[in-house]
Amino acid sequence: MSEIDPPRRSRLIVLAGPTAVGKGTVAAEVRRHHPEVWISVSVTTRKPRPGEENGVHYWFVSDEEFDALAERGDLLESAVVHGVNRYGTPRGPVDLAPASGHPAMLEIDLQGARQVRETMPEALFVFLKPPSREELERRLVGRGTETASERARRLETARVELAAESEFDVTVVNHEVHAAAEELVALMMVDAPDLS
Ligand code: 5GP
């Protein structure tokens, strides 16, 4: 047996999951501890939140700029999230990522993940799951300040989104942010195919 480790190649991971499962927090944890991982910066029409920087957290664009990107075919996928703002993944950097040798990750919503599955089926699709349905419902419903109909709508959203798990290659349970981030990074490295 050879003592030399087999060559490794990095992989594109598409991280998706239900609303409020903590995808953004897990992605931020990967960014903090694994600078070797390239994480796609999405474009969005939503306004920046305090502390968010253009080009770091998102590229913040106008509706017109978003339209222009979409019309030119510069977005790998795009979706309206929560019925309000538009989000999309710039195609160019994702195409260049494999050549860089760095593992790459997209953190997007379920609609976006389904679109990427059509064009890049070779990516690894990871479903981030809450520890329990009750925990997700607790996070979704928040502090109980919403109306009964809003609450019912959010719970229905959770039910539908949790059912998407079977569409994914791998499930990571978000028991604890750091552990989930490490599990994700471990999935990014795969052994190169045996070419002998
Ligand atoms: P937030 O506005 O809280 O940062 O993100 C809201 C939602 O948009 C999250 O579920 C996040 O995964 C999703 N999202 C962020 N970037 C993209 C993207 O480029 N494409 C799609 N389809 N969803 C995205």
Coordinates of C-alpha atoms and ligand atoms in Angstrom, one line a residue:
M1 CA 0.0 0.0 0.0
S2 CA 1.3 3.4 -0.9
E3 CA 2.1 5.7 2.0
I4 CA 1.4 8.7 -0.1
D5 CA -2.0 10.2 0.4
P6 CA -4.2 10.0 -2.7
P7 CA -4.6 13.4 -4.5
R8 CA -7.6 15.3 -3.3
R9 CA -9.9 17.5 -5.3
S10 CA -12.3 20.0 -4.0
R11 CA -15.9 20.1 -4.6
L12 CA -18.8 22.5 -5.0
I13 CA -21.2 22.3 -2.1
V14 CA -24.7 23.7 -2.4
L15 CA -26.0 24.4 1.1
A16 CA -29.8 24.9 1.4
G17 CA -32.5 24.1 3.9
P18 CA -35.6 25.5 5.5
T19 CA -36.1 29.2 6.4
A20 CA -34.6 30.0 9.8
V21 CA -32.6 26.8 10.1
G22 CA -29.4 28.8 10.4
K23 CA -27.8 28.5 7.0
G24 CA -26.3 32.0 7.1
T25 CA -24.9 31.4 10.6
V26 CA -23.3 28.1 9.6
A27 CA -21.8 29.7 6.4
A28 CA -20.4 32.6 8.6
E29 CA -18.8 30.0 10.8
V30 CA -17.2 28.3 7.8
R31 CA -16.0 31.8 6.6
R32 CA -14.5 32.5 10.1
H33 CA -12.6 29.3 10.6
H34 CA -11.9 28.2 7.0
P35 CA -10.5 31.0 4.9
E36 CA -9.5 28.3 2.4
V37 CA -13.1 27.8 1.5
W38 CA -14.5 30.1 -1.2
I39 CA -18.0 31.2 -0.5
S40 CA -20.1 32.7 -3.3
V41 CA -21.2 36.3 -2.7
S42 CA -24.8 36.6 -4.0
V43 CA -26.4 39.7 -5.5
T44 CA -29.5 40.9 -3.8
T45 CA -32.1 43.7 -4.1
R46 CA -32.6 43.9 -0.4
K47 CA -31.1 46.8 1.5
P48 CA -27.9 46.1 3.6
R49 CA -28.4 45.5 7.3
P50 CA -26.1 47.2 9.8
G51 CA -22.6 45.8 9.6
E52 CA -23.1 44.2 6.1
E53 CA -20.6 45.2 3.5
N54 CA -21.0 45.4 -0.2
G55 CA -19.0 42.6 -1.9
V56 CA -18.5 40.8 1.4
H57 CA -21.9 39.7 2.6
Y58 CA -23.7 40.5 -0.7
W59 CA -23.5 42.6 -3.7
F60 CA -26.3 45.0 -3.1
V61 CA -27.9 46.0 -6.4
S62 CA -31.0 47.9 -7.6
D63 CA -33.9 46.1 -9.4
E64 CA -32.6 47.4 -12.7
E65 CA -29.1 46.1 -12.1
F66 CA -30.5 42.7 -11.1
D67 CA -32.6 42.6 -14.3
A68 CA -29.6 43.4 -16.4
L69 CA -27.5 40.6 -14.8
A70 CA -30.4 38.2 -15.3
E71 CA -30.9 39.2 -19.0
R72 CA -27.2 38.9 -19.8
G73 CA -27.3 35.3 -18.4
D74 CA -24.8 36.3 -15.6
L75 CA -26.8 34.5 -12.9
L76 CA -26.4 30.8 -12.3
E77 CA -29.7 30.8 -10.4
S78 CA -32.1 33.4 -8.9
A79 CA -35.1 33.5 -6.7
V80 CA -37.5 35.8 -5.0
V81 CA -37.1 34.9 -1.3
H82 CA -39.9 35.5 1.2
G83 CA -41.9 37.0 -1.6
V84 CA -40.1 40.3 -1.4
N85 CA -36.4 40.6 -2.4
R86 CA -34.5 39.0 -5.3
Y87 CA -31.3 37.0 -4.7
G88 CA -29.0 35.4 -7.3
T89 CA -25.6 33.7 -7.6
P90 CA -23.2 35.4 -10.1
R91 CA -22.1 32.7 -12.5
G92 CA -18.6 33.7 -13.4
P93 CA -16.9 33.1 -10.0
V94 CA -18.6 29.7 -9.6
D95 CA -17.3 28.6 -13.0
L96 CA -13.7 29.7 -12.0
A97 CA -13.8 28.1 -8.6
P98 CA -12.8 24.5 -9.5
A99 CA -9.6 25.7 -11.3
S100 CA -8.6 27.6 -8.1
G101 CA -8.3 24.3 -6.2
H102 CA -10.3 25.7 -3.3
P103 CA -13.4 24.1 -2.1
A104 CA -16.4 26.2 -3.0
M105 CA -19.8 26.7 -1.4
L106 CA -23.1 28.4 -2.3
E107 CA -25.6 29.2 0.5
I108 CA -28.9 29.7 -1.2
D109 CA -32.6 29.0 -0.7
L110 CA -34.4 25.8 -1.8
Q111 CA -35.7 27.3 -5.1
G112 CA -32.1 28.3 -6.0
A113 CA -30.7 24.8 -5.1
R114 CA -33.3 23.2 -7.4
Q115 CA -32.1 25.4 -10.3
V116 CA -28.4 24.6 -9.7
R117 CA -29.3 20.9 -9.6
E118 CA -30.4 21.3 -13.3
T119 CA -27.2 22.9 -14.5
M120 CA -24.6 21.5 -12.1
P121 CA -25.7 18.0 -11.1
E122 CA -22.1 17.1 -10.2
A123 CA -22.2 19.5 -7.1
L124 CA -22.9 18.0 -3.7
F125 CA -26.3 19.2 -2.4
V126 CA -26.5 19.5 1.3
F127 CA -29.7 19.9 3.3
L128 CA -29.2 21.7 6.6
K129 CA -31.8 20.4 9.0
P130 CA -33.0 21.6 12.4
P131 CA -32.5 19.3 15.4
S132 CA -36.3 18.9 15.5
R133 CA -39.4 20.2 13.8
E134 CA -40.5 21.8 17.1
E135 CA -37.2 23.8 17.2
L136 CA -37.7 25.1 13.7
E137 CA -41.2 26.1 14.5
R138 CA -40.0 27.9 17.6
R139 CA -37.5 29.8 15.5
L140 CA -39.9 30.6 12.7
V141 CA -42.7 31.8 14.9
G142 CA -40.3 34.0 16.8
R143 CA -41.5 35.9 19.8
G144 CA -45.2 35.2 19.2
T145 CA -45.9 38.8 18.1
E146 CA -47.3 37.7 14.7
T147 CA -51.0 37.2 13.9
A148 CA -52.6 33.8 14.0
S149 CA -52.7 33.7 10.2
E150 CA -49.0 34.7 9.8
R151 CA -48.2 32.0 12.4
A152 CA -50.1 29.4 10.4
R153 CA -48.4 30.5 7.2
R154 CA -45.0 30.1 8.7
L155 CA -45.7 26.7 10.1
E156 CA -47.0 25.6 6.7
T157 CA -43.8 26.9 5.2
A158 CA -41.7 24.8 7.6
R159 CA -43.7 21.7 6.8
V160 CA -43.2 22.1 3.0
E161 CA -39.6 23.0 3.3
L162 CA -38.7 20.1 5.6
A163 CA -40.2 17.8 3.0
A164 CA -37.5 18.8 0.5
E165 CA -34.8 16.9 2.4
S166 CA -35.3 13.8 0.2
E167 CA -34.2 15.9 -2.9
F168 CA -30.7 16.3 -1.4
D169 CA -27.5 14.2 -1.4
V170 CA -26.6 14.6 2.2
T171 CA -28.2 16.0 5.4
V172 CA -26.3 17.9 8.1
V173 CA -28.2 18.4 11.3
N174 CA -27.7 21.9 12.9
H175 CA -27.4 20.8 16.5
E176 CA -24.6 23.2 17.1
V177 CA -23.2 25.8 14.7
H178 CA -19.5 24.9 14.9
A179 CA -20.0 21.2 14.6
A180 CA -22.3 21.7 11.6
A181 CA -19.7 23.9 9.9
E182 CA -17.0 21.4 10.4
E183 CA -19.2 18.6 9.1
L184 CA -19.8 20.7 6.0
V185 CA -16.1 21.4 5.4
A186 CA -15.3 17.7 5.7
L187 CA -17.8 17.1 2.9
M188 CA -15.9 19.5 0.6
M189 CA -12.9 17.3 0.2
V190 CA -13.2 14.1 -1.8
D191 CA -10.7 11.7 -3.0
A192 CA -9.8 12.1 -6.6
P193 CA -11.1 9.3 -8.9
D194 CA -8.8 6.4 -9.4
L195 CA -7.6 6.9 -12.9
S196 CA -5.4 3.7 -13.1
Ligands
5GP1 P1 -31.0 37.1 4.1 O1 -31.7 38.2 3.4 O2 -31.5 36.8 5.5 O3 -29.5 37.3 4.1 O4 -31.2 35.8 3.3 C1 -32.5 35.3 3.0 C2 -32.5 34.0 2.3 O5 -32.0 34.2 1.0 C3 -31.7 32.9 2.9 O6 -32.6 31.8 2.9 C4 -30.6 32.7 1.9 O7 -30.2 31.3 1.9 C5 -31.2 33.1 0.6 N1 -30.2 33.5 -0.4 C6 -29.1 34.2 -0.2 N2 -28.4 34.3 -1.3 C7 -29.1 33.7 -2.3 C8 -28.9 33.4 -3.7 O8 -27.9 33.8 -4.3 N3 -29.8 32.7 -4.3 C9 -30.9 32.2 -3.7 N4 -31.8 31.5 -4.4 N5 -31.1 32.4 -2.4 C10 -30.2 33.1 -1.7

